[in-house]
Amino acid sequence: MQDEIKKQVDVCVIGAGPAGMSAAVRCAEAGASVVVIDEQPIPGGQIYRAQKEQGHPNGSIFGPDYQHGASIIKAFNRAPLTHITRATLWRVDSENCVYWSQNGVANKTVAKQIIIATGATERSFPFVGWTLPGAMTAGACQIMMKTSGLVPTNAVLVGTGPLIYLLAAQMIDAGSPPKAIVDTQQSSSYVEATRYAGGALKGRKILFKGLKLLAKIRRAGVKRYTGATDIAAYGDQAVERLTFTAQGQPHALNTDTLLSHIGVVPNVQLTRAMGLEHEWDPLQICWRPRVEQYHQSSRQGVFVAGDGSGIGGAMAAQYQGQLAAVSALMSLESDGEMSLTGERDKLRALIHKEIGVRPFLDALYTPPKQALSPSDQTIVCRCEEVTAGQIRRQVERGAHGINQIKTYTRCGMGPCQGRYCGTTVAHIIQEEAGIPMEKVGYYRLRNPIKPLKLGELASLTPIGESFMYKYRNKGTQNDSHPA
């Protein structure tokens, strides 16, 4: 509910996806004052987008996992907490002061404990033509289907990962099956994945779901290409065709809608700007905040839960949100520590079981080499239109740090602030310079992490407290006043 905004709270939760909602409900039910800040108009995050208490009109298309979100949203809407919607969070300082804007006005809230649940973002798949109109991510297509009921026709899905096949099945159920699936997965991925076969057995329910999706896609007659390489899209004004090589043979598919996907990575923009410690995950091939077993970050009183702390899926995010909430409550009330210890250990066990299959999936659906090291003519930074070749030339000249590349090429200086190009630029540096990713690093992010208007910034200070106030009284003419 949208109550009067509190300036000081026990817990501030950032994000209203499965992790954020679960954390907020647990803290609120324990009697803590809770504020939840989210960009969307209703709770649910990306995974449960457009889901409501009473369900979604097309819920059967998106499946039972999506429909599960209705129960979480119902509990969230009934919890005694403050939910701030359509808000842009742009800074969290070292004093746990959270700054955000809503309806053109900036606000700040001081929290004793902060739970960051900003989720994941789709990993960019740069290839020639990926910036053409008609090319979009699979996740964006799924959002369009959930929010507006629009389903593309004659679409080609390209990339790899479970979402490719889930989206294809959902499009089939919606009456508009894709024209083809072009999977970049290589046979070597299966060999690598066998190292984590034990985890695969623990997550066999997930694997069975995947087999059912494949069966549905085959029954629908959707053409599937595997081992695809050399992917490129062409068209005069928009996407017209996709070319690629599969099993040693060149192929070309005519299409006006291209949906790409090669997995998701933690959204680290906020945690980076806050100066929290991060670590490189060589299996998920991404940076993630360093958290201890109860999901506290490197800063006391700041927790990171859900896919923002490492990709684990919706159910793992739900449990992690609850775990972070219990840990935050224990920090707030030292006398209740013993009574919450059992709950905390139980949640850890549930999380461990839920993410057991992740190493197997991460190895099986590793990003294609083309995405990590695109051709020279491929645009890497969409905001500044910087190509992979321009980045390689700077590396050859000795620029081996990602922030050097940012200075020399403007990569990461656009509106997205490196969200789309950061991982690709780092991989190019790593490959060309032959240095570990830990040394390459990540963009140095500064506040505000989202675009901020000067008027919003000025609104933080009431006019009566402004240094300009003394020039406004008694009709003083500022342009002639001696001061």
CSV table of C-alpha atoms in Angstrom, one decimal:
chain,number,residue,atom,x,y,z
A,1,MET,CA,0.0,0.0,0.0
A,2,GLN,CA,1.1,3.6,-0.7
A,3,ASP,CA,1.1,5.2,2.8
A,4,GLU,CA,2.6,8.5,3.8
A,5,ILE,CA,6.3,8.2,3.1
A,6,LYS,CA,8.4,7.7,6.2
A,7,LYS,CA,11.8,9.4,6.5
A,8,GLN,CA,13.2,6.8,8.9
A,9,VAL,CA,12.4,3.0,8.8
A,10,ASP,CA,13.7,-0.2,10.1
A,11,VAL,CA,14.1,-1.9,6.7
A,12,CYS,CA,14.2,-0.5,3.2
A,13,VAL,CA,13.7,-3.1,0.5
A,14,ILE,CA,14.8,-2.2,-3.0
A,15,GLY,CA,12.9,-4.1,-5.7
A,16,ALA,CA,9.5,-5.9,-5.6
A,17,GLY,CA,10.3,-9.1,-7.4
A,18,PRO,CA,10.1,-12.5,-5.6
A,19,ALA,CA,13.0,-11.8,-3.4
A,20,GLY,CA,12.0,-8.2,-2.5
A,21,MET,CA,8.3,-9.1,-1.8
A,22,SER,CA,9.2,-12.1,0.3
A,23,ALA,CA,11.7,-10.1,2.3
A,24,ALA,CA,9.3,-7.2,2.9
A,25,VAL,CA,6.4,-9.4,4.0
A,26,ARG,CA,8.6,-11.3,6.5
A,27,CYS,CA,10.0,-8.1,8.0
A,28,ALA,CA,6.6,-6.4,8.2
A,29,GLU,CA,4.9,-9.4,9.8
A,30,ALA,CA,7.6,-9.3,12.5
A,31,GLY,CA,6.6,-5.8,13.3
A,32,ALA,CA,9.4,-3.9,11.6
A,33,SER,CA,8.6,-0.7,9.8
A,34,VAL,CA,9.2,-1.4,6.1
A,35,VAL,CA,9.4,0.6,2.9
A,36,VAL,CA,9.7,-1.0,-0.5
A,37,ILE,CA,10.9,1.1,-3.4
A,38,ASP,CA,10.2,-0.2,-7.0
A,39,GLU,CA,10.2,1.2,-10.5
A,40,GLN,CA,7.1,-0.7,-11.6
A,41,PRO,CA,3.5,0.3,-11.0
A,42,ILE,CA,2.5,-3.0,-9.4
A,43,PRO,CA,4.6,-5.7,-7.6
A,44,GLY,CA,6.0,-8.8,-9.2
A,45,GLY,CA,9.3,-7.8,-10.8
A,46,GLN,CA,10.3,-9.2,-14.1
A,47,ILE,CA,9.4,-12.8,-13.4
A,48,TYR,CA,5.9,-12.1,-12.2
A,49,ARG,CA,5.3,-9.0,-14.3
A,50,ALA,CA,1.6,-8.0,-14.7
A,51,GLN,CA,0.6,-10.8,-12.3
A,52,LYS,CA,-2.1,-9.9,-9.8
A,53,GLU,CA,-3.7,-11.4,-6.8
A,54,GLN,CA,-6.6,-12.8,-8.8
A,55,GLY,CA,-4.2,-14.1,-11.4
A,56,HIS,CA,-3.4,-13.1,-15.0
A,57,PRO,CA,-6.0,-13.4,-17.8
A,58,ASN,CA,-3.4,-15.4,-19.9
A,59,GLY,CA,-1.8,-17.1,-16.9
A,60,SER,CA,-2.3,-20.6,-18.4
A,61,ILE,CA,0.0,-19.6,-21.3
A,62,PHE,CA,2.8,-18.6,-19.0
A,63,GLY,CA,2.5,-21.7,-16.8
A,64,PRO,CA,2.2,-22.7,-13.1
A,65,ASP,CA,5.6,-21.2,-12.2
A,66,TYR,CA,4.3,-17.8,-13.3
A,67,GLN,CA,0.9,-18.3,-11.6
A,68,HIS,CA,2.7,-19.1,-8.3
A,69,GLY,CA,3.4,-15.4,-8.1
A,70,ALA,CA,-0.2,-14.5,-7.4
A,71,SER,CA,0.0,-15.9,-3.8
A,72,ILE,CA,3.2,-13.9,-3.1
A,73,ILE,CA,1.7,-10.7,-4.5
A,74,LYS,CA,-1.5,-11.3,-2.4
A,75,ALA,CA,0.6,-11.6,0.8
A,76,PHE,CA,2.6,-8.5,-0.2
A,77,ASN,CA,-0.5,-6.4,-0.8
A,78,ARG,CA,-1.9,-7.3,2.6
A,79,ALA,CA,1.2,-6.8,4.6
A,80,PRO,CA,1.6,-3.6,6.8
A,81,LEU,CA,4.3,-1.9,4.7
A,82,THR,CA,4.8,1.1,2.5
A,83,HIS,CA,5.1,0.3,-1.2
A,84,ILE,CA,6.5,3.2,-3.3
A,85,THR,CA,5.7,2.5,-6.9
A,86,ARG,CA,7.0,4.1,-10.2
A,87,ALA,CA,10.0,5.3,-8.2
A,88,THR,CA,13.5,5.8,-9.6
A,89,LEU,CA,16.2,5.0,-7.1
A,90,TRP,CA,19.4,6.8,-7.9
A,91,ARG,CA,21.7,6.7,-4.8
A,92,VAL,CA,22.3,4.8,-1.5
A,93,ASP,CA,25.0,6.5,0.6
A,94,SER,CA,27.3,5.1,3.3
A,95,GLU,CA,24.9,6.2,6.0
A,96,ASN,CA,22.1,4.0,4.6
A,97,CYS,CA,20.3,7.0,3.3
A,98,VAL,CA,18.3,5.9,0.2
A,99,TYR,CA,17.6,8.6,-2.5
A,100,TRP,CA,14.8,8.2,-5.0
A,101,SER,CA,12.5,10.2,-7.2
A,102,GLN,CA,8.8,9.9,-7.9
A,103,ASN,CA,6.6,12.1,-10.0
A,104,GLY,CA,9.4,14.6,-10.6
A,105,VAL,CA,10.2,15.0,-6.8
A,106,ALA,CA,13.2,13.6,-5.0
A,107,ASN,CA,12.9,12.0,-1.6
A,108,LYS,CA,15.2,10.3,0.9
A,109,THR,CA,14.7,7.6,3.5
A,110,VAL,CA,17.1,6.5,6.1
A,111,ALA,CA,17.0,2.8,6.9
A,112,LYS,CA,18.6,0.8,9.7
A,113,GLN,CA,18.8,-2.2,7.4
A,114,ILE,CA,18.7,-2.4,3.6
A,115,ILE,CA,17.8,-5.4,1.5
A,116,ILE,CA,18.8,-5.0,-2.2
A,117,ALA,CA,16.6,-7.2,-4.5
A,118,THR,CA,17.2,-5.6,-7.9
A,119,GLY,CA,17.3,-9.0,-9.7
A,120,ALA,CA,19.0,-9.8,-13.0
A,121,THR,CA,19.4,-8.3,-16.4
A,122,GLU,CA,19.6,-10.1,-19.7
A,123,ARG,CA,23.1,-10.7,-20.9
A,124,SER,CA,23.8,-8.8,-24.2
A,125,PHE,CA,24.3,-10.9,-27.3
A,126,PRO,CA,26.1,-8.5,-29.7
A,127,PHE,CA,26.3,-9.7,-33.4
A,128,VAL,CA,26.2,-7.9,-36.7
A,129,GLY,CA,22.7,-6.4,-37.0
A,130,TRP,CA,21.5,-6.8,-33.4
A,131,THR,CA,20.8,-3.1,-33.3
A,132,LEU,CA,18.4,-3.1,-36.2
A,133,PRO,CA,14.7,-2.4,-35.6
A,134,GLY,CA,12.9,-5.8,-35.2
A,135,ALA,CA,15.7,-7.2,-33.2
A,136,MET,CA,15.0,-7.5,-29.5
A,137,THR,CA,15.7,-9.7,-26.5
A,138,ALA,CA,13.6,-12.8,-25.6
A,139,GLY,CA,12.9,-11.2,-22.2
A,140,ALA,CA,11.6,-8.1,-23.7
A,141,CYS,CA,9.2,-10.1,-25.9
A,142,GLN,CA,8.0,-12.0,-22.8
A,143,ILE,CA,7.3,-8.7,-21.0
A,144,MET,CA,5.3,-7.5,-24.1
A,145,MET,CA,3.3,-10.7,-24.0
A,146,LYS,CA,2.6,-10.4,-20.2
A,147,THR,CA,1.7,-6.7,-20.2
A,148,SER,CA,-0.1,-6.2,-23.5
A,149,GLY,CA,-0.9,-9.6,-24.8
A,150,LEU,CA,1.0,-8.9,-28.0
A,151,VAL,CA,2.8,-11.9,-29.6
A,152,PRO,CA,5.1,-11.6,-32.6
A,153,THR,CA,4.5,-13.6,-35.7
A,154,ASN,CA,7.1,-15.3,-37.9
A,155,ALA,CA,9.8,-14.7,-35.2
A,156,VAL,CA,13.1,-16.4,-35.0
A,157,LEU,CA,14.6,-17.2,-31.6
A,158,VAL,CA,18.4,-17.1,-31.5
A,159,GLY,CA,20.8,-17.9,-28.6
A,160,THR,CA,20.8,-20.4,-25.9
A,161,GLY,CA,19.3,-21.0,-22.4
A,162,PRO,CA,16.1,-22.3,-20.9
A,163,LEU,CA,14.2,-19.0,-21.6
A,164,ILE,CA,14.6,-19.6,-25.4
A,165,TYR,CA,12.5,-22.8,-25.1
A,166,LEU,CA,10.1,-21.5,-22.5
A,167,LEU,CA,9.3,-18.5,-24.6
A,168,ALA,CA,8.9,-20.7,-27.7
A,169,ALA,CA,6.4,-22.9,-25.8
A,170,GLN,CA,4.5,-19.9,-24.6
A,171,MET,CA,4.3,-18.5,-28.1
A,172,ILE,CA,2.9,-21.8,-29.3
A,173,ASP,CA,0.2,-21.8,-26.6
A,174,ALA,CA,-0.6,-18.2,-27.5
A,175,GLY,CA,-1.3,-19.3,-31.1
A,176,SER,CA,1.8,-17.8,-32.7
A,177,PRO,CA,4.6,-20.3,-32.8
A,178,PRO,CA,8.1,-19.1,-33.7
A,179,LYS,CA,9.4,-19.8,-37.2
A,180,ALA,CA,12.6,-21.4,-35.9
A,181,ILE,CA,15.0,-21.7,-33.0
A,182,VAL,CA,18.6,-21.1,-33.7
A,183,ASP,CA,20.5,-22.6,-30.7
A,184,THR,CA,24.2,-21.6,-30.3
A,185,GLN,CA,24.8,-24.4,-27.8
A,186,GLN,CA,27.8,-26.5,-28.7
A,187,SER,CA,28.3,-30.3,-28.1
A,188,SER,CA,31.3,-29.5,-25.8
A,189,SER,CA,28.8,-27.9,-23.4
A,190,TYR,CA,27.3,-31.4,-22.7
A,191,VAL,CA,30.7,-32.8,-21.8
A,192,GLU,CA,31.4,-29.9,-19.4
A,193,ALA,CA,28.0,-30.2,-17.8
A,194,THR,CA,28.6,-33.9,-16.9
A,195,ARG,CA,30.9,-32.6,-14.2
A,196,TYR,CA,27.9,-31.4,-12.3
A,197,ALA,CA,25.6,-34.5,-13.0
A,198,GLY,CA,25.0,-34.8,-9.2
A,199,GLY,CA,23.3,-31.5,-9.1
A,200,ALA,CA,21.3,-32.4,-12.2
A,201,LEU,CA,19.8,-35.3,-10.4
A,202,LYS,CA,18.8,-33.1,-7.5
A,203,GLY,CA,17.1,-30.8,-10.0
A,204,ARG,CA,15.5,-33.5,-12.2
A,205,LYS,CA,12.1,-31.8,-11.9
A,206,ILE,CA,13.5,-28.8,-13.8
A,207,LEU,CA,15.1,-31.0,-16.4
A,208,PHE,CA,11.8,-32.9,-16.9
A,209,LYS,CA,10.1,-29.5,-17.5
A,210,GLY,CA,12.8,-28.8,-20.2
A,211,LEU,CA,12.1,-32.1,-21.9
A,212,LYS,CA,8.4,-31.4,-22.0
A,213,LEU,CA,9.1,-28.0,-23.6
A,214,LEU,CA,11.2,-29.7,-26.3
A,215,ALA,CA,8.5,-32.2,-26.9
A,216,LYS,CA,5.9,-29.4,-27.3
A,217,ILE,CA,8.2,-27.5,-29.7
A,218,ARG,CA,8.7,-30.7,-31.9
A,219,ARG,CA,5.0,-31.4,-32.0
A,220,ALA,CA,4.3,-27.8,-33.2
A,221,GLY,CA,6.7,-28.4,-36.1
A,222,VAL,CA,9.1,-25.5,-35.1
A,223,LYS,CA,12.4,-25.9,-36.9
A,224,ARG,CA,15.4,-26.2,-34.6
A,225,TYR,CA,19.0,-25.6,-35.5
A,226,THR,CA,21.8,-26.5,-33.1
A,227,GLY,CA,25.5,-25.6,-32.8
A,228,ALA,CA,24.9,-22.3,-34.6
A,229,THR,CA,27.8,-19.9,-35.2
A,230,ASP,CA,28.6,-16.8,-37.3
A,231,ILE,CA,25.2,-15.3,-36.5
A,232,ALA,CA,24.3,-12.0,-38.3
A,233,ALA,CA,21.2,-10.1,-39.1
A,234,TYR,CA,20.6,-8.0,-42.2
A,235,GLY,CA,18.1,-5.5,-43.6
A,236,ASP,CA,17.9,-2.1,-45.1
A,237,GLN,CA,15.7,-0.3,-42.5
A,238,ALA,CA,14.9,-3.2,-40.2
A,239,VAL,CA,15.6,-6.9,-39.8
A,240,GLU,CA,14.8,-8.9,-42.9
A,241,ARG,CA,16.9,-12.1,-42.6
A,242,LEU,CA,19.2,-14.0,-40.2
A,243,THR,CA,22.2,-15.8,-41.5
A,244,PHE,CA,24.2,-18.4,-39.5
A,245,THR,CA,26.2,-21.7,-39.8
A,246,ALA,CA,24.9,-24.9,-38.2
A,247,GLN,CA,26.5,-28.3,-38.4
A,248,GLY,CA,29.0,-26.9,-41.0
A,249,GLN,CA,26.2,-25.7,-43.3
A,250,PRO,CA,25.3,-22.0,-44.1
A,251,HIS,CA,21.7,-21.0,-43.5
A,252,ALA,CA,19.5,-18.0,-44.1
A,253,LEU,CA,16.1,-17.4,-42.6
A,254,ASN,CA,13.7,-14.6,-43.7
A,255,THR,CA,12.1,-12.9,-40.7
A,256,ASP,CA,11.2,-9.4,-39.5
A,257,THR,CA,11.3,-10.3,-35.8
A,258,LEU,CA,14.5,-11.6,-34.2
A,259,LEU,CA,14.5,-12.6,-30.5
A,260,SER,CA,17.9,-13.2,-28.9
A,261,HIS,CA,18.9,-14.5,-25.5
A,262,ILE,CA,22.0,-16.0,-24.0
A,263,GLY,CA,21.1,-16.0,-20.3
A,264,VAL,CA,20.9,-13.4,-17.5
A,265,VAL,CA,23.5,-11.8,-15.1
A,266,PRO,CA,23.1,-10.1,-11.8
A,267,ASN,CA,22.2,-6.4,-11.9
A,268,VAL,CA,25.2,-4.9,-10.1
A,269,GLN,CA,24.7,-1.2,-11.0
A,270,LEU,CA,23.5,-0.3,-7.5
A,271,THR,CA,25.8,-2.5,-5.6
A,272,ARG,CA,28.8,-1.3,-7.6
A,273,ALA,CA,27.9,2.3,-7.0
A,274,MET,CA,27.6,1.7,-3.3
A,275,GLY,CA,31.1,0.4,-3.2
A,276,LEU,CA,30.2,-3.1,-2.1
A,277,GLU,CA,32.8,-5.9,-2.7
A,278,HIS,CA,32.2,-8.1,-5.8
A,279,GLU,CA,33.6,-11.3,-7.0
A,280,TRP,CA,34.0,-13.0,-10.4
A,281,ASP,CA,31.9,-16.1,-10.9
A,282,PRO,CA,33.8,-18.2,-13.5
A,283,LEU,CA,30.9,-20.7,-14.0
A,284,GLN,CA,28.1,-18.1,-14.4
A,285,ILE,CA,30.6,-15.9,-16.2
A,286,CYS,CA,29.6,-12.7,-14.4
A,287,TRP,CA,30.3,-10.4,-11.6
A,288,ARG,CA,28.2,-10.6,-8.4
A,289,PRO,CA,28.2,-9.0,-5.0
A,290,ARG,CA,30.2,-10.9,-2.3
A,291,VAL,CA,27.7,-12.1,0.3
A,292,GLU,CA,28.2,-14.4,3.3
A,293,GLN,CA,26.0,-17.4,4.0
A,294,TYR,CA,23.1,-15.3,5.3
A,295,HIS,CA,23.3,-12.9,2.4
A,296,GLN,CA,24.8,-9.9,4.1
A,297,SER,CA,27.1,-7.9,1.8
A,298,SER,CA,30.5,-6.6,2.7
A,299,ARG,CA,28.8,-3.6,4.4
A,300,GLN,CA,27.1,-4.2,7.8
A,301,GLY,CA,23.3,-3.9,7.6
A,302,VAL,CA,23.1,-4.2,3.8
A,303,PHE,CA,21.9,-7.5,2.3
A,304,VAL,CA,21.6,-8.7,-1.3
A,305,ALA,CA,19.0,-11.3,-2.2
A,306,GLY,CA,17.7,-13.0,-5.3
A,307,ASP,CA,19.3,-13.1,-8.7
A,308,GLY,CA,21.1,-9.9,-7.9
A,309,SER,CA,23.4,-11.9,-5.7
A,310,GLY,CA,23.9,-14.7,-8.3
A,311,ILE,CA,21.5,-16.4,-10.7
A,312,GLY,CA,19.3,-19.0,-8.9
A,313,GLY,CA,15.8,-18.7,-10.2
A,314,ALA,CA,12.5,-17.4,-8.8
A,315,MET,CA,12.0,-20.0,-6.0
A,316,ALA,CA,15.6,-19.6,-4.8
A,317,ALA,CA,15.1,-15.8,-4.9
A,318,GLN,CA,11.9,-16.1,-2.7
A,319,TYR,CA,13.8,-18.1,-0.1
A,320,GLN,CA,16.8,-15.8,-0.2
A,321,GLY,CA,14.5,-12.8,0.4
A,322,GLN,CA,13.1,-14.5,3.5
A,323,LEU,CA,16.6,-15.4,4.6
A,324,ALA,CA,17.8,-11.8,4.2
A,325,ALA,CA,14.7,-10.6,6.1
A,326,VAL,CA,15.4,-13.0,9.0
A,327,SER,CA,19.0,-11.8,9.1
A,328,ALA,CA,18.0,-8.2,9.1
A,329,LEU,CA,15.5,-8.8,11.9
A,330,MET,CA,18.2,-10.5,14.0
A,331,SER,CA,20.3,-7.4,13.6
A,332,LEU,CA,17.4,-5.2,14.7
A,333,GLU,CA,16.5,-7.3,17.7
A,334,SER,CA,19.4,-9.0,19.4
A,335,ASP,CA,17.1,-10.6,22.0
A,336,GLY,CA,15.2,-12.4,19.2
A,337,GLU,CA,18.4,-14.0,17.8
A,338,MET,CA,17.9,-17.5,19.2
A,339,SER,CA,14.3,-17.8,18.1
A,340,LEU,CA,15.2,-17.0,14.5
A,341,THR,CA,18.2,-19.2,14.2
A,342,GLY,CA,16.2,-22.3,13.4
A,343,GLU,CA,14.2,-20.5,10.7
A,344,ARG,CA,17.4,-19.1,9.2
A,345,ASP,CA,19.0,-22.6,9.0
A,346,LYS,CA,15.8,-24.1,7.4
A,347,LEU,CA,15.8,-21.4,4.7
A,348,ARG,CA,19.5,-22.1,4.0
A,349,ALA,CA,18.7,-25.7,3.4
A,350,LEU,CA,15.8,-24.9,1.0
A,351,ILE,CA,18.1,-22.5,-0.9
A,352,HIS,CA,20.8,-25.2,-1.2
A,353,LYS,CA,18.3,-27.7,-2.6
A,354,GLU,CA,16.8,-25.2,-5.0
A,355,ILE,CA,20.1,-24.1,-6.6
A,356,GLY,CA,21.7,-27.6,-6.7
A,357,VAL,CA,20.9,-27.8,-10.4
A,358,ARG,CA,22.4,-24.4,-11.3
A,359,PRO,CA,26.0,-25.5,-12.0
A,360,PHE,CA,24.7,-28.1,-14.4
A,361,LEU,CA,22.5,-25.5,-16.2
A,362,ASP,CA,25.3,-22.9,-16.2
A,363,ALA,CA,27.7,-25.3,-17.8
A,364,LEU,CA,25.1,-26.6,-20.3
A,365,TYR,CA,24.0,-23.1,-21.5
A,366,THR,CA,27.3,-21.2,-21.4
A,367,PRO,CA,27.3,-18.1,-23.6
A,368,PRO,CA,28.6,-18.6,-27.2
A,369,LYS,CA,32.1,-17.4,-28.0
A,370,GLN,CA,30.7,-15.0,-30.5
A,371,ALA,CA,28.9,-13.1,-27.8
A,372,LEU,CA,32.0,-12.8,-25.6
A,373,SER,CA,34.3,-12.0,-28.5
A,374,PRO,CA,32.3,-10.4,-31.3
A,375,SER,CA,33.7,-9.6,-34.8
A,376,ASP,CA,35.4,-6.2,-35.3
A,377,GLN,CA,32.5,-4.7,-37.1
A,378,THR,CA,29.9,-5.6,-34.4
A,379,ILE,CA,28.6,-2.6,-32.4
A,380,VAL,CA,29.2,-3.4,-28.7
A,381,CYS,CA,28.2,-0.1,-27.1
A,382,ARG,CA,24.8,0.8,-28.5
A,383,CYS,CA,24.6,4.2,-26.7
A,384,GLU,CA,27.9,5.5,-28.3
A,385,GLU,CA,28.0,3.1,-31.3
A,386,VAL,CA,31.4,1.8,-30.5
A,387,THR,CA,32.5,-1.4,-32.3
A,388,ALA,CA,34.5,-4.3,-31.0
A,389,GLY,CA,37.2,-3.4,-33.5
A,390,GLN,CA,37.6,0.1,-31.9
A,391,ILE,CA,37.9,-1.5,-28.5
A,392,ARG,CA,40.6,-4.0,-29.7
A,393,ARG,CA,42.7,-1.2,-31.2
A,394,GLN,CA,42.8,0.5,-27.8
A,395,VAL,CA,43.8,-2.7,-26.1
A,396,GLU,CA,46.6,-3.2,-28.6
A,397,ARG,CA,47.8,0.3,-27.6
A,398,GLY,CA,48.0,-0.8,-24.0
A,399,ALA,CA,44.6,0.0,-22.5
A,400,HIS,CA,44.1,-3.1,-20.4
A,401,GLY,CA,41.6,-1.7,-17.9
A,402,ILE,CA,37.9,-1.4,-18.6
A,403,ASN,CA,37.8,2.2,-17.2
A,404,GLN,CA,40.7,3.2,-19.6
A,405,ILE,CA,38.6,1.9,-22.5
A,406,LYS,CA,35.6,3.9,-21.1
A,407,THR,CA,37.8,7.0,-21.2
A,408,TYR,CA,39.2,6.4,-24.7
A,409,THR,CA,36.1,5.2,-26.5
A,410,ARG,CA,33.1,6.5,-24.4
A,411,CYS,CA,31.9,2.9,-23.9
A,412,GLY,CA,29.7,2.9,-20.8
A,413,MET,CA,29.1,6.7,-20.8
A,414,GLY,CA,25.7,6.5,-22.4
A,415,PRO,CA,22.2,6.4,-20.8
A,416,CYS,CA,22.5,2.7,-19.9
A,417,GLN,CA,25.8,3.4,-18.0
A,418,GLY,CA,27.4,0.2,-19.2
A,419,ARG,CA,24.5,-2.2,-18.5
A,420,TYR,CA,24.6,-3.6,-22.0
A,421,CYS,CA,28.3,-3.3,-23.0
A,422,GLY,CA,30.1,-3.8,-19.7
A,423,THR,CA,30.5,-7.6,-19.8
A,424,THR,CA,31.4,-7.7,-23.5
A,425,VAL,CA,34.0,-5.0,-23.2
A,426,ALA,CA,35.6,-6.8,-20.3
A,427,HIS,CA,35.7,-10.1,-22.2
A,428,ILE,CA,37.4,-8.5,-25.2
A,429,ILE,CA,40.1,-7.0,-23.0
A,430,GLN,CA,40.6,-10.3,-21.3
A,431,GLU,CA,41.0,-12.2,-24.6
A,432,GLU,CA,43.2,-9.6,-26.3
A,433,ALA,CA,45.5,-8.8,-23.3
A,434,GLY,CA,45.5,-12.3,-21.8
A,435,ILE,CA,44.8,-11.1,-18.3
A,436,PRO,CA,42.4,-12.5,-15.7
A,437,MET,CA,38.9,-10.9,-15.4
A,438,GLU,CA,39.7,-9.9,-11.8
A,439,LYS,CA,42.4,-7.6,-13.2
A,440,VAL,CA,40.2,-6.3,-16.0
A,441,GLY,CA,37.6,-5.2,-13.5
A,442,TYR,CA,34.3,-3.5,-14.1
A,443,TYR,CA,33.1,0.0,-14.9
A,444,ARG,CA,33.6,2.5,-12.0
A,445,LEU,CA,30.0,3.6,-11.4
A,446,ARG,CA,29.1,6.9,-9.9
A,447,ASN,CA,25.9,8.3,-8.5
A,448,PRO,CA,23.3,9.0,-9.7
A,449,ILE,CA,22.9,5.5,-11.2
A,450,LYS,CA,19.8,6.6,-13.1
A,451,PRO,CA,19.1,9.8,-15.0
A,452,LEU,CA,18.2,12.6,-12.5
A,453,LYS,CA,16.7,16.0,-13.3
A,454,LEU,CA,18.2,19.1,-11.6
A,455,GLY,CA,14.7,20.0,-10.5
A,456,GLU,CA,14.4,16.7,-8.7
A,457,LEU,CA,17.7,17.1,-7.0
A,458,ALA,CA,16.8,20.7,-5.9
A,459,SER,CA,13.5,19.4,-4.5
A,460,LEU,CA,15.4,17.6,-1.7
A,461,THR,CA,16.0,21.0,0.0
A,462,PRO,CA,12.9,23.0,1.1
A,463,ILE,CA,13.1,26.6,-0.2
A,464,GLY,CA,13.1,27.9,3.4
A,465,GLU,CA,16.4,26.0,4.0
A,466,SER,CA,18.0,27.0,0.8
A,467,PHE,CA,21.0,29.4,0.7
A,468,MET,CA,18.9,31.3,-1.9
A,469,TYR,CA,16.1,32.0,0.5
A,470,LYS,CA,17.6,35.2,1.9
A,471,TYR,CA,17.6,36.7,-1.7
A,472,ARG,CA,13.9,36.0,-2.1
A,473,ASN,CA,12.4,38.2,0.8
A,474,LYS,CA,11.0,41.7,0.6
A,475,GLY,CA,11.2,42.0,-3.1
A,476,THR,CA,15.0,42.0,-3.3
A,477,GLN,CA,16.2,42.3,-6.9
A,478,ASN,CA,18.9,39.6,-7.1
A,479,ASP,CA,20.6,41.1,-10.2
A,480,SER,CA,21.3,44.4,-8.4
A,481,HIS,CA,21.8,43.2,-4.9
A,482,PRO,CA,25.4,43.8,-3.7
A,483,ALA,CA,25.7,40.2,-2.3
